[in-house]
Coordinates of C-alpha atoms in Angstrom, one line a residue:
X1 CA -35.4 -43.4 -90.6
X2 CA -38.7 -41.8 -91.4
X3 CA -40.1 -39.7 -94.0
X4 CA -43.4 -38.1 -95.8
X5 CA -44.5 -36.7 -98.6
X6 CA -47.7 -34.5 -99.8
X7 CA -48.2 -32.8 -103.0
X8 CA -49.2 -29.0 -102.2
X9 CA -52.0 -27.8 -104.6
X10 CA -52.9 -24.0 -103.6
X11 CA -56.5 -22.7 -105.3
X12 CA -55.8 -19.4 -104.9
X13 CA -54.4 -16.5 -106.7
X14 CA -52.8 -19.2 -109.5
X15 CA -55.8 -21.9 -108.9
X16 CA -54.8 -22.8 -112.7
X17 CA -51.1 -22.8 -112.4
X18 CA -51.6 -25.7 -109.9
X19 CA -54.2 -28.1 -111.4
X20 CA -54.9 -31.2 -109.2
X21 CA -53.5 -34.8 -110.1
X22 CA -53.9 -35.7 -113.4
X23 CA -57.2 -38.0 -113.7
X24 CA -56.4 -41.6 -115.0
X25 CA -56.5 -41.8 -118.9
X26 CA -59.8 -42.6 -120.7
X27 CA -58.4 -46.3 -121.3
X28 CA -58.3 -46.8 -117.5
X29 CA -60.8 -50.1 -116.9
X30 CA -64.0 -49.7 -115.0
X31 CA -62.4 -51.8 -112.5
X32 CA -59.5 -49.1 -111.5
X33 CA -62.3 -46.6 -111.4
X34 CA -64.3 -49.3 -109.1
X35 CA -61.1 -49.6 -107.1
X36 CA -60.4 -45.8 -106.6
X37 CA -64.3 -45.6 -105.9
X38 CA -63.9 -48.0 -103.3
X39 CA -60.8 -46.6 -101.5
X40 CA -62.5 -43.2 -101.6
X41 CA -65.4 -44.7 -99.8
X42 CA -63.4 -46.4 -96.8
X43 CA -61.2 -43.0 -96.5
X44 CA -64.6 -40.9 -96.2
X45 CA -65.5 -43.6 -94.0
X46 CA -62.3 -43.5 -91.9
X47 CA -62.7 -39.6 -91.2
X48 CA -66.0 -40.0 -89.5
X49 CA -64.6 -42.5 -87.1
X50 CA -62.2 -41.9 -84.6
X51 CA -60.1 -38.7 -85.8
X52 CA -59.4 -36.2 -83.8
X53 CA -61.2 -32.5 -84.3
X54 CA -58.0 -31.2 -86.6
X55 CA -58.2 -34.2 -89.1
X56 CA -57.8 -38.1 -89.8
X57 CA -53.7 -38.5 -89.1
X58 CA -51.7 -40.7 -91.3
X59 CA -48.7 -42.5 -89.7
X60 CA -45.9 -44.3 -91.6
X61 CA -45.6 -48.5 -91.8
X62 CA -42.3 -49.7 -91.3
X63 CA -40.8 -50.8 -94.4
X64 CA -39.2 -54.2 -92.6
X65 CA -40.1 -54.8 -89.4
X66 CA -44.0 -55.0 -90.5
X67 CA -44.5 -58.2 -92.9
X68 CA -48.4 -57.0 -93.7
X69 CA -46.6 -53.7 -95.2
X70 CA -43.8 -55.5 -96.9
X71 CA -46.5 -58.1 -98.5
X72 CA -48.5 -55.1 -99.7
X73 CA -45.3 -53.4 -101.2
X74 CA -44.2 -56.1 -102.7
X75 CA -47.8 -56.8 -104.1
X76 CA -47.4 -53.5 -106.0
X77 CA -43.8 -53.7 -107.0
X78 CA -45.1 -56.8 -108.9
X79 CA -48.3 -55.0 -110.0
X80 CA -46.4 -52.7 -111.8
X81 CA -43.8 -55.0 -113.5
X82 CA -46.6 -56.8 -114.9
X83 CA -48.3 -53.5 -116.1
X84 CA -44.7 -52.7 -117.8
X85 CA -44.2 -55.9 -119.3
X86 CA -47.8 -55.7 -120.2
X87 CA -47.1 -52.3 -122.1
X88 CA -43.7 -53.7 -123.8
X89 CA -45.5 -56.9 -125.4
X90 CA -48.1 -54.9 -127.0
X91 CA -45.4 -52.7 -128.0
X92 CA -44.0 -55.4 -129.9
X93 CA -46.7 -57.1 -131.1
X94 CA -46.8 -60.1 -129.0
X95 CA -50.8 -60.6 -128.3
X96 CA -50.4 -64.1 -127.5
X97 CA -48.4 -63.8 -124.2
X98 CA -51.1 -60.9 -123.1
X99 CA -54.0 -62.7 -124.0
X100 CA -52.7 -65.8 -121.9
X101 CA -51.8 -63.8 -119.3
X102 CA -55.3 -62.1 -118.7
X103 CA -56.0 -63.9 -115.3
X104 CA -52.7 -63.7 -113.7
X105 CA -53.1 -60.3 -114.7
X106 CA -56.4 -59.8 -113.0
X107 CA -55.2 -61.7 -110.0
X108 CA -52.1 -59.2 -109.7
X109 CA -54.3 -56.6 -110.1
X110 CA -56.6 -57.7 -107.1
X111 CA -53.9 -58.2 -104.8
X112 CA -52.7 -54.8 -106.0
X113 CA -55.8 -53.0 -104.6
X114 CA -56.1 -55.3 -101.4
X115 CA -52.7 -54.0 -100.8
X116 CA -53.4 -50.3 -101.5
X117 CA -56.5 -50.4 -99.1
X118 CA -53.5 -52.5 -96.8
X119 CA -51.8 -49.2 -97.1
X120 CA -54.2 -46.5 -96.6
X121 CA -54.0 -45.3 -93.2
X122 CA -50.1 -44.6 -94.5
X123 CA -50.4 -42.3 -97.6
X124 CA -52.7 -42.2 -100.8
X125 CA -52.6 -40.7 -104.2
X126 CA -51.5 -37.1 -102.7
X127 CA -49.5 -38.5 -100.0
X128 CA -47.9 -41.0 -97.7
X129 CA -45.6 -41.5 -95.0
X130 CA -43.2 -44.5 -94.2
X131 CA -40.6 -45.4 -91.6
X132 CA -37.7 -48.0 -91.3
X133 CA -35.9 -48.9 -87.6
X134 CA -32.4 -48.0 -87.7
X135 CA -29.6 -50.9 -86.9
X136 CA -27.3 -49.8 -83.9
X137 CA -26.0 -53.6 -83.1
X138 CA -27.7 -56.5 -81.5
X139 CA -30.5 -58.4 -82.0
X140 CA -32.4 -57.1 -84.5
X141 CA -35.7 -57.6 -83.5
X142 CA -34.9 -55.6 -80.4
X143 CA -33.9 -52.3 -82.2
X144 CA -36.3 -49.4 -81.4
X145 CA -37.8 -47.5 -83.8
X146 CA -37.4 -43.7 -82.3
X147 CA -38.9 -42.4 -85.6
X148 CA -42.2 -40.6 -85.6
X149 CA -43.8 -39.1 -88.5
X150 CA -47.3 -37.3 -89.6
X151 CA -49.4 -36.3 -92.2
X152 CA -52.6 -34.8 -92.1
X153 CA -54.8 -33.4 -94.6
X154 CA -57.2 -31.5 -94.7
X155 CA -55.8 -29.9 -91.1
X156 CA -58.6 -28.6 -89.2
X157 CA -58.2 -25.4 -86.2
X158 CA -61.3 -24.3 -86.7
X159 CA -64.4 -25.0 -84.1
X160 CA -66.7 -27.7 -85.4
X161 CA -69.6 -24.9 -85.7
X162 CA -67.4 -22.7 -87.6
X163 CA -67.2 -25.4 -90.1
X164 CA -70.5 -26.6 -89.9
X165 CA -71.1 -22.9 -90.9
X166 CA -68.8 -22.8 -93.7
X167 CA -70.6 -26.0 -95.2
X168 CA -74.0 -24.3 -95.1
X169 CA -72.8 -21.0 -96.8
X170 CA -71.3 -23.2 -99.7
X171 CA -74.3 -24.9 -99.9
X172 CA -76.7 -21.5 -100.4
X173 CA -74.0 -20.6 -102.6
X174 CA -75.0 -24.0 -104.7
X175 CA -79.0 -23.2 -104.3
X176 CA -78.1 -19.8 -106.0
X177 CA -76.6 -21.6 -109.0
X178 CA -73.6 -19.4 -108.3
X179 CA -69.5 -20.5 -108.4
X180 CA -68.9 -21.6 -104.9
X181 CA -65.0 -20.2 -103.9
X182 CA -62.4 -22.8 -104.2
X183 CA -60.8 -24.5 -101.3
X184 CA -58.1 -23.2 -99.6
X185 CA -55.6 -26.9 -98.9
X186 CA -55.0 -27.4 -95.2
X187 CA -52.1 -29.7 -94.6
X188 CA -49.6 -30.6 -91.9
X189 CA -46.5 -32.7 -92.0
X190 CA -43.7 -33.2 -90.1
X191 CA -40.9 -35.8 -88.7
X192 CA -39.4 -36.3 -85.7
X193 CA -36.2 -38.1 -85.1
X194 CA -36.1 -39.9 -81.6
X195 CA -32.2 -40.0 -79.9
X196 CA -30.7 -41.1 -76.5
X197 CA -32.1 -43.4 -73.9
X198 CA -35.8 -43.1 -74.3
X199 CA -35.9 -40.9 -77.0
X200 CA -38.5 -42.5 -78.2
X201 CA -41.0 -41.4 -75.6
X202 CA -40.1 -37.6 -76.8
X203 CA -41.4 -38.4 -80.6
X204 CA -43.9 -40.4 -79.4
X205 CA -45.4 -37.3 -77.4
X206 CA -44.6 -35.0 -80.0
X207 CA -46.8 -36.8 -82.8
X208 CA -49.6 -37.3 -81.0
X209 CA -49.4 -33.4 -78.9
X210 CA -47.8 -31.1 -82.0
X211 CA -51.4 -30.9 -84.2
X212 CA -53.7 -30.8 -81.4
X213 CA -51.3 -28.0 -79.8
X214 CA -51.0 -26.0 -82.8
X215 CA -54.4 -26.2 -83.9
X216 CA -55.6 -24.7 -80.6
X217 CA -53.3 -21.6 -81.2
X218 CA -54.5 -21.2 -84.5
X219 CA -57.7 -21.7 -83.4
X220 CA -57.1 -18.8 -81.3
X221 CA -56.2 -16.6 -84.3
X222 CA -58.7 -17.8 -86.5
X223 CA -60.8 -14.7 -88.1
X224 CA -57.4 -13.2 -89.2
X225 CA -55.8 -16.4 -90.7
X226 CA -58.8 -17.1 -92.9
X227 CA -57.4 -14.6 -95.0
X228 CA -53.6 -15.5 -94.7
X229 CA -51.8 -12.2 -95.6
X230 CA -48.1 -10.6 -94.9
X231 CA -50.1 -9.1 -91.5
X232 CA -50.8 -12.9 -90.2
X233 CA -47.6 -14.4 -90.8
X234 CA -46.1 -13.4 -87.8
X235 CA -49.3 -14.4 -86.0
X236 CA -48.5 -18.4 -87.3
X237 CA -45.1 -18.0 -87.1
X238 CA -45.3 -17.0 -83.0
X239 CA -48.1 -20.2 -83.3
X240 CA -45.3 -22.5 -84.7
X241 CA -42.7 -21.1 -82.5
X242 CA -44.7 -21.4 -79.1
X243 CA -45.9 -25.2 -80.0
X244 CA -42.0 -26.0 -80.2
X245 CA -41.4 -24.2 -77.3
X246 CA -44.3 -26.2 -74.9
X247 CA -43.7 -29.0 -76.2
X248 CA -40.1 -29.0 -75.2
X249 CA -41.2 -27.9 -71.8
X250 CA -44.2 -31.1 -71.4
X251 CA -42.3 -33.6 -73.1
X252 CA -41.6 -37.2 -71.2
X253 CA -38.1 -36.0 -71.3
X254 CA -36.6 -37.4 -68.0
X255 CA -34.2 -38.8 -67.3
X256 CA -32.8 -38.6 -70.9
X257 CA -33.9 -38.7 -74.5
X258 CA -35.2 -35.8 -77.2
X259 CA -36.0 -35.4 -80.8
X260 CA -35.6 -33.3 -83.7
X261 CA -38.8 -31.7 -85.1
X262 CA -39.6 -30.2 -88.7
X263 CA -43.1 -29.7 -89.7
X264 CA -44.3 -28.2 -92.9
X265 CA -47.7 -26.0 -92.3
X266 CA -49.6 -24.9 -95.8
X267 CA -52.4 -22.4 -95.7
X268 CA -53.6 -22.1 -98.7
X269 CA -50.7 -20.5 -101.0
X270 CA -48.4 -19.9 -98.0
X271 CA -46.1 -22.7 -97.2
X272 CA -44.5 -22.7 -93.2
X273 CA -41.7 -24.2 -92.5
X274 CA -40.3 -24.8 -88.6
X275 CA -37.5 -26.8 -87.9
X276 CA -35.1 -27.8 -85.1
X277 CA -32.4 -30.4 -85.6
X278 CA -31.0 -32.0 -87.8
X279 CA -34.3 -33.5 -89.8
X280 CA -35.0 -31.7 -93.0
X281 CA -38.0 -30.5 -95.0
X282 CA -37.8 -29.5 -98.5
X283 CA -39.8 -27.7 -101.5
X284 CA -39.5 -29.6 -104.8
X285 CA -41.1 -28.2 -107.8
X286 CA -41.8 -30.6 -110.8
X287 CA -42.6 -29.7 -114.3
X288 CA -44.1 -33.0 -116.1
X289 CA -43.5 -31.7 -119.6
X290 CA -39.6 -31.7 -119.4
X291 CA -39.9 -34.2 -116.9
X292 CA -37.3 -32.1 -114.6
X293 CA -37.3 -31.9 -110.7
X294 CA -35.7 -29.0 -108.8
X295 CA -35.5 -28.4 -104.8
X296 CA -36.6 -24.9 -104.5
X297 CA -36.3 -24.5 -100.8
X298 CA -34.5 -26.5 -98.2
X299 CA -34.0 -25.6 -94.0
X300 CA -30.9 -25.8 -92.6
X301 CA -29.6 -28.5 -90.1
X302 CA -28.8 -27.3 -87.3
X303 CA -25.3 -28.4 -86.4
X304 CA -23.2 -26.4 -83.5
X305 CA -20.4 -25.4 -85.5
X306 CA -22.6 -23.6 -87.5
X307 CA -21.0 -19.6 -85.4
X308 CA -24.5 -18.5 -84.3
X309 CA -25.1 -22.1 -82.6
X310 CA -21.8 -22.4 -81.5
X311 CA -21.7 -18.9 -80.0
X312 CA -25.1 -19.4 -78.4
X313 CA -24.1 -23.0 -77.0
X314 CA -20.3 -20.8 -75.3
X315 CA -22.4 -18.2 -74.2
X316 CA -24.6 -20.3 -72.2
X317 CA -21.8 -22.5 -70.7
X318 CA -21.5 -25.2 -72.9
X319 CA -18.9 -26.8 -75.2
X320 CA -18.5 -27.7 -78.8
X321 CA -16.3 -30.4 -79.6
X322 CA -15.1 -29.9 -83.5
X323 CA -13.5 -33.7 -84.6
X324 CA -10.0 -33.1 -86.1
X325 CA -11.1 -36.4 -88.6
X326 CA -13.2 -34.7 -91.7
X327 CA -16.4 -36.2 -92.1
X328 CA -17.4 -36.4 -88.2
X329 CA -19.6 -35.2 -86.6
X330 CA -19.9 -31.9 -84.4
X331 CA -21.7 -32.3 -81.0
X332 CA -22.3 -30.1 -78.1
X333 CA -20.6 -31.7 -75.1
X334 CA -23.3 -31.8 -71.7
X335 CA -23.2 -34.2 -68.8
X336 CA -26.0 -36.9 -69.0
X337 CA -27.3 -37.6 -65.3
X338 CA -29.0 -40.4 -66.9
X339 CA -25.8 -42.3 -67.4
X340 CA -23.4 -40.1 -65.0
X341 CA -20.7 -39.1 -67.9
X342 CA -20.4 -36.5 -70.1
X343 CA -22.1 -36.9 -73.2
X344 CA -22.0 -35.3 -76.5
X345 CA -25.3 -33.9 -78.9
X346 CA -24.9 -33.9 -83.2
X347 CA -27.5 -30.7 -83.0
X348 CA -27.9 -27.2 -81.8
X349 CA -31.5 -27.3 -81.4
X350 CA -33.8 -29.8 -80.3
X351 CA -37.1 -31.4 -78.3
X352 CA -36.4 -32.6 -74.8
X353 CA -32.7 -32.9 -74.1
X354 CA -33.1 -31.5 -71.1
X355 CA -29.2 -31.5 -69.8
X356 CA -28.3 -30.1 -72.9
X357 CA -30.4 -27.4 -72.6
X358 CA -29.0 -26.1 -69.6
X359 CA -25.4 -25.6 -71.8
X360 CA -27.2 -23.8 -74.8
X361 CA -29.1 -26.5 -76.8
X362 CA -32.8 -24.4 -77.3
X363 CA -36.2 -26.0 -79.0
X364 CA -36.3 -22.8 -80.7
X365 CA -37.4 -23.5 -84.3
X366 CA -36.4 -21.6 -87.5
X367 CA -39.4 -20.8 -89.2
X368 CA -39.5 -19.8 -92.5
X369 CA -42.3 -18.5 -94.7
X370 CA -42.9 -19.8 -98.5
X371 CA -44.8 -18.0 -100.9
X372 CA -46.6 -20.9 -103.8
X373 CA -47.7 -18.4 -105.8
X374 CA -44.5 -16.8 -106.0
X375 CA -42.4 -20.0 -107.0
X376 CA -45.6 -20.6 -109.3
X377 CA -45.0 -17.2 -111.3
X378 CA -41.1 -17.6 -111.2
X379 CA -41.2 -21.1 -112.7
X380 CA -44.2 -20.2 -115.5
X381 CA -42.2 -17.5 -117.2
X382 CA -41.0 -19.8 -120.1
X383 CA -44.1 -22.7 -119.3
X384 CA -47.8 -22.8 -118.8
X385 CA -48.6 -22.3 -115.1
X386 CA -50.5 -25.6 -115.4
X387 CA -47.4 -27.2 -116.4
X388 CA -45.8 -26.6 -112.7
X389 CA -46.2 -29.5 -109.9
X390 CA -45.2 -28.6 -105.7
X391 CA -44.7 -30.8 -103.3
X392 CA -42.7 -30.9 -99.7
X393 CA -40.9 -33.6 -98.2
X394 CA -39.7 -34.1 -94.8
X395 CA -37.0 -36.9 -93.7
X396 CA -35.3 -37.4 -90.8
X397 CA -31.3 -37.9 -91.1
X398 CA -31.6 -41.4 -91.4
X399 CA -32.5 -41.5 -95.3
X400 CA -30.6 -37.6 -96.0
X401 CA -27.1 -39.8 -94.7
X402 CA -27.9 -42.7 -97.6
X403 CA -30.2 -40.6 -100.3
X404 CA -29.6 -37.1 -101.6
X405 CA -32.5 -34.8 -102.1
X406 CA -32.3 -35.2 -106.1
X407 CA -32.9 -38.7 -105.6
X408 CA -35.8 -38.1 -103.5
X409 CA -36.9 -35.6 -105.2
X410 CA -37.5 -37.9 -109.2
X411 CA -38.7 -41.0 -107.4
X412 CA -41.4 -38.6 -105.5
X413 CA -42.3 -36.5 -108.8
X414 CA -42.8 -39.8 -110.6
X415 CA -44.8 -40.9 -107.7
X416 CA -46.8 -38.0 -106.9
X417 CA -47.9 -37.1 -110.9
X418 CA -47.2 -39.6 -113.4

C-alpha cells in the first residue's frame, strides 16, 4: 500500500481564491514558531544537499515495518490527545490539572517536534507520503514492500541558468520597489504499485527514472510551457505520454514483474493527470467554512473488462478471463516464462509486464488535463473564492480496497488545513 498527498495552491488567475495555509493563530507560543523556524531551516538546508536538478524528492516511511517512523507517529498521536484534553479542561474550568500538567506537556511537545523533524524527508505541512508492506503469507518480516511513491515540490525542468536568471529578474524587480509576479507551484506526485516476481525492481526504477525523464522533455519544451495555455497542453501531455512509454521500454523488467504508474503534474493552474493501472489519483476540493469535502475528479482503473481494454487485449491475441463469482477480479490471461504457466494480470495497462504486452497489455497512460481555476470559479458561486481548498491524492490499490475516497478525502482536508 502506498499513498501521497499535496495541497495544490495555483497564484494565478484566482491567486485569492486559493490563499496558502492558514498561519497558526496569534495564541500559538514562541516555541511552535521556534519549531516551525527550525524545520524550515533544515528543509532549506536539505535542498542544497544532495537533490537532484528537478527538486529535493520526498519518499514515504513505512507505517510498520520502520519502528523510528512508528515512534514518531505515535509521538504525535499522543501530542495531540494532550493538546485536546488540554483544550477540554480549560473548557471546563479545570486549571488545576493544566497547571500540573505544564511539564509533561512540554515534554510531549518536544518529542512532538523531534518526531516531526523524524518525519521530514516524508511529507510536511503541504504534504507527505507514506507506505505500508502488504501481507501475502509467511513470515512477516520477509514480505516485500513493491510500493514506490514520490513527491516533489517545487519540480524543477528548467536549466540551472535559466533559473539562476529568473532569481536575478525578481530581484531587479525588488530594487525597483515594484510587485514581483507570483509564483507559479511546480509539483509532481505519483505511485507506483510493484506486482509479480520482482516487481519491485519495476517501481524501484520508476521512482527514481520518472522525474528526471520527464523533466528533460519538459525541459525541451520549456519557452512555451512557461506560459501553460490550451496550445501547450498537448505538448505535456505527448511529454507524460512518452516518459510512460520509455520507461516501460528501460525498465528491469526481465524475467517478470511490472507496476502501475499514476502521477499528478501541476503547472501552475493546470493540473495533469496520467495514469496506467489500477492505482488512482484524485482531486478533492475542501471548503473550511462548511467544513465539506467533495472529490471533483477521479481516473479510471484500468481493468480489462472495461470493452475498449478488452477489445484491444482480443485484438492483439490475448485473452480476458471474466470470473462467474461477483466481486472477482478480471485479468488478462498471458504465459509467464518466468514461471513456465499461464498467468493471469488484474489491469489493462501497465509498466513492464513484458509477456503481457505481447497479448495487448500497453504502458499507454490516460492523461487527462484539469483546469484549477475552473473548479475555483464553479465552487465560489455561492462562497468566497478564498473559502475553497485543492488538493490531489494518489494511492495505490492497496488502501482504495480497505478505504473509500470520502474517507480519505476528511482525514486529508482536516490534515492539510485545519
Amino acid at each position: 500500500m502506498a499513498t501521497v498527498a499535496s495541497s495544490m495552491r495555483p497564484m494565478v488567475t484566482f491567486a485569492d481564491a486559493l490563499p496558502t495555509r492558514r498561519s497558526s493563530s496569534s495564541s500559538s507560543s514562541n516555541g511552535d514558531a521556534n519549531a516551525a523556524a527550525a524545520r524550515e531551516k533544515e528543509r532549506q538546508a536539505k535542498s542544497t544537499n544532495g537533490c537532484p536538478v528537478y527538486g529535493c524528492v520526498l519518499l514515504p516511511r513505512d507505517i510498520f515495518y520502520d519502528k523510528l517512523s512508528q515512534r514518531a507517529l505515535e509521538s504525535l498521536r499522543e501530542a495531540k490527545e494532550e493538546e485536546e484534553a488540554k483544550q477540554h479542561a480549560e473548557g471546563g474550568g479545570v486549571s488545576d490539572s493544566v497547571s500540573t500538567g505544564t511539564t509533561s506537556s512540554t515534554t510531549s511537545e518536544q518529542a512532538a517536534q523531534s518526531a516531526l523533524t523524524e518525519m521530514l524527508m516524508a511529507g510536511d505541512d503541504d504534504m507527505a507520503t507514506l507506505t505500508l508492506i502488504g501481507y501475502k503469507g509467511g513470515d512477516p518480516n520477509e514480505q516485500i514492500n513493491q510500493d514506490r511513491a514520490f513527491v516533489i515540490s517545487p519540480y524543477k525542468f528548467c536549466d540551472d541558468e535559466e533559473d539562476d536568471d529568473a532569481d536575478a529578474a525578481a530581484a531587479a524587480v525588488v530594487a525597483n520597489q515594484q510587485q514581483p509576479p507570483p509564483q507559479q507551484p511546480q509539483r509532481l506526485m505519483g505511485v507506483f504499485d510493484g506486482h509479480a516476481h520482482l516487481g519491485e525492481r519495476v517501481s524501484e526504477y520508476s521512482v527514481q527514472q520518472v522525474p528526471k525523464l520527464l523533466a528533460s522533455k519538459l525541459n525541451e519544451y520549456r519557452a512555451a510551457i512557461r506560459d501553460v495555455s490550451q496550445d501547450t497542453t498537448t505538448i505535456i501531455e505527448r511529454c507524460l505520454e512518452e516518459t510512460f512509454e520509455e520507461i516501460d521500454q528501460r525498465a528491469p523488467a526481465y524475467p517478470s514483474g511490472g507496476c502501475t504508474a499514476t502521477v499528478v503534474l501541476q503547472l501552475g493552474h493546470m493540473v495533469f493527470v496520467a495514469n496506467a493501472g489500477d492505482s488512482v489519483s484524485f482531486l478533492v476540493v475542501h471548503k473550511p467554512s462548511t467544513n465539506e469535502t467533495e472529490v471533483v475528479y477521479m481516473t479510471r482503473e484500468d481493468k480489462p473488462d472495461l470493452p475498449d481494454e478488452r477489445e484491444r487485449v482480443e485484438r492483439m491475441g490475448g485473452r480476458v478471463y471474466i470470473p462467474d463469482r461477483p466481486g472477482s477480479t478480471p485479468r488478462v490471461i498471458y504465459f509467464d516464462k518466468s514461471t513456465g504457466s499461464q498467468s493471469g494480470l488484474a489491469m489493462s495497462r501497465s509498466i513492464g509486464d513484458w509477456d503481457a504486452g505481447r497479448v495487448g497489455v500497453i504502458p499507454n497512460p490516460i492523461v487527462n488535463v484539469i483546469d484549477l481555476n475552473d473548479i475555483v470559479q464553479q465552487y465560489s458561486l455561492q462562497h468566497e473564492k478564498d473559502d475553497v481548498h485543492i488538493f490531489a491524492v494518489s494511492a495505490s490499490d492497496g488502501m482504495m480496497d480497505f478505504l473509500d475516497t470520502d474517507t480519505i478525502s476528511t482525514v486529508m482536508a482536516a490534515a492539510l488545513f485545519e
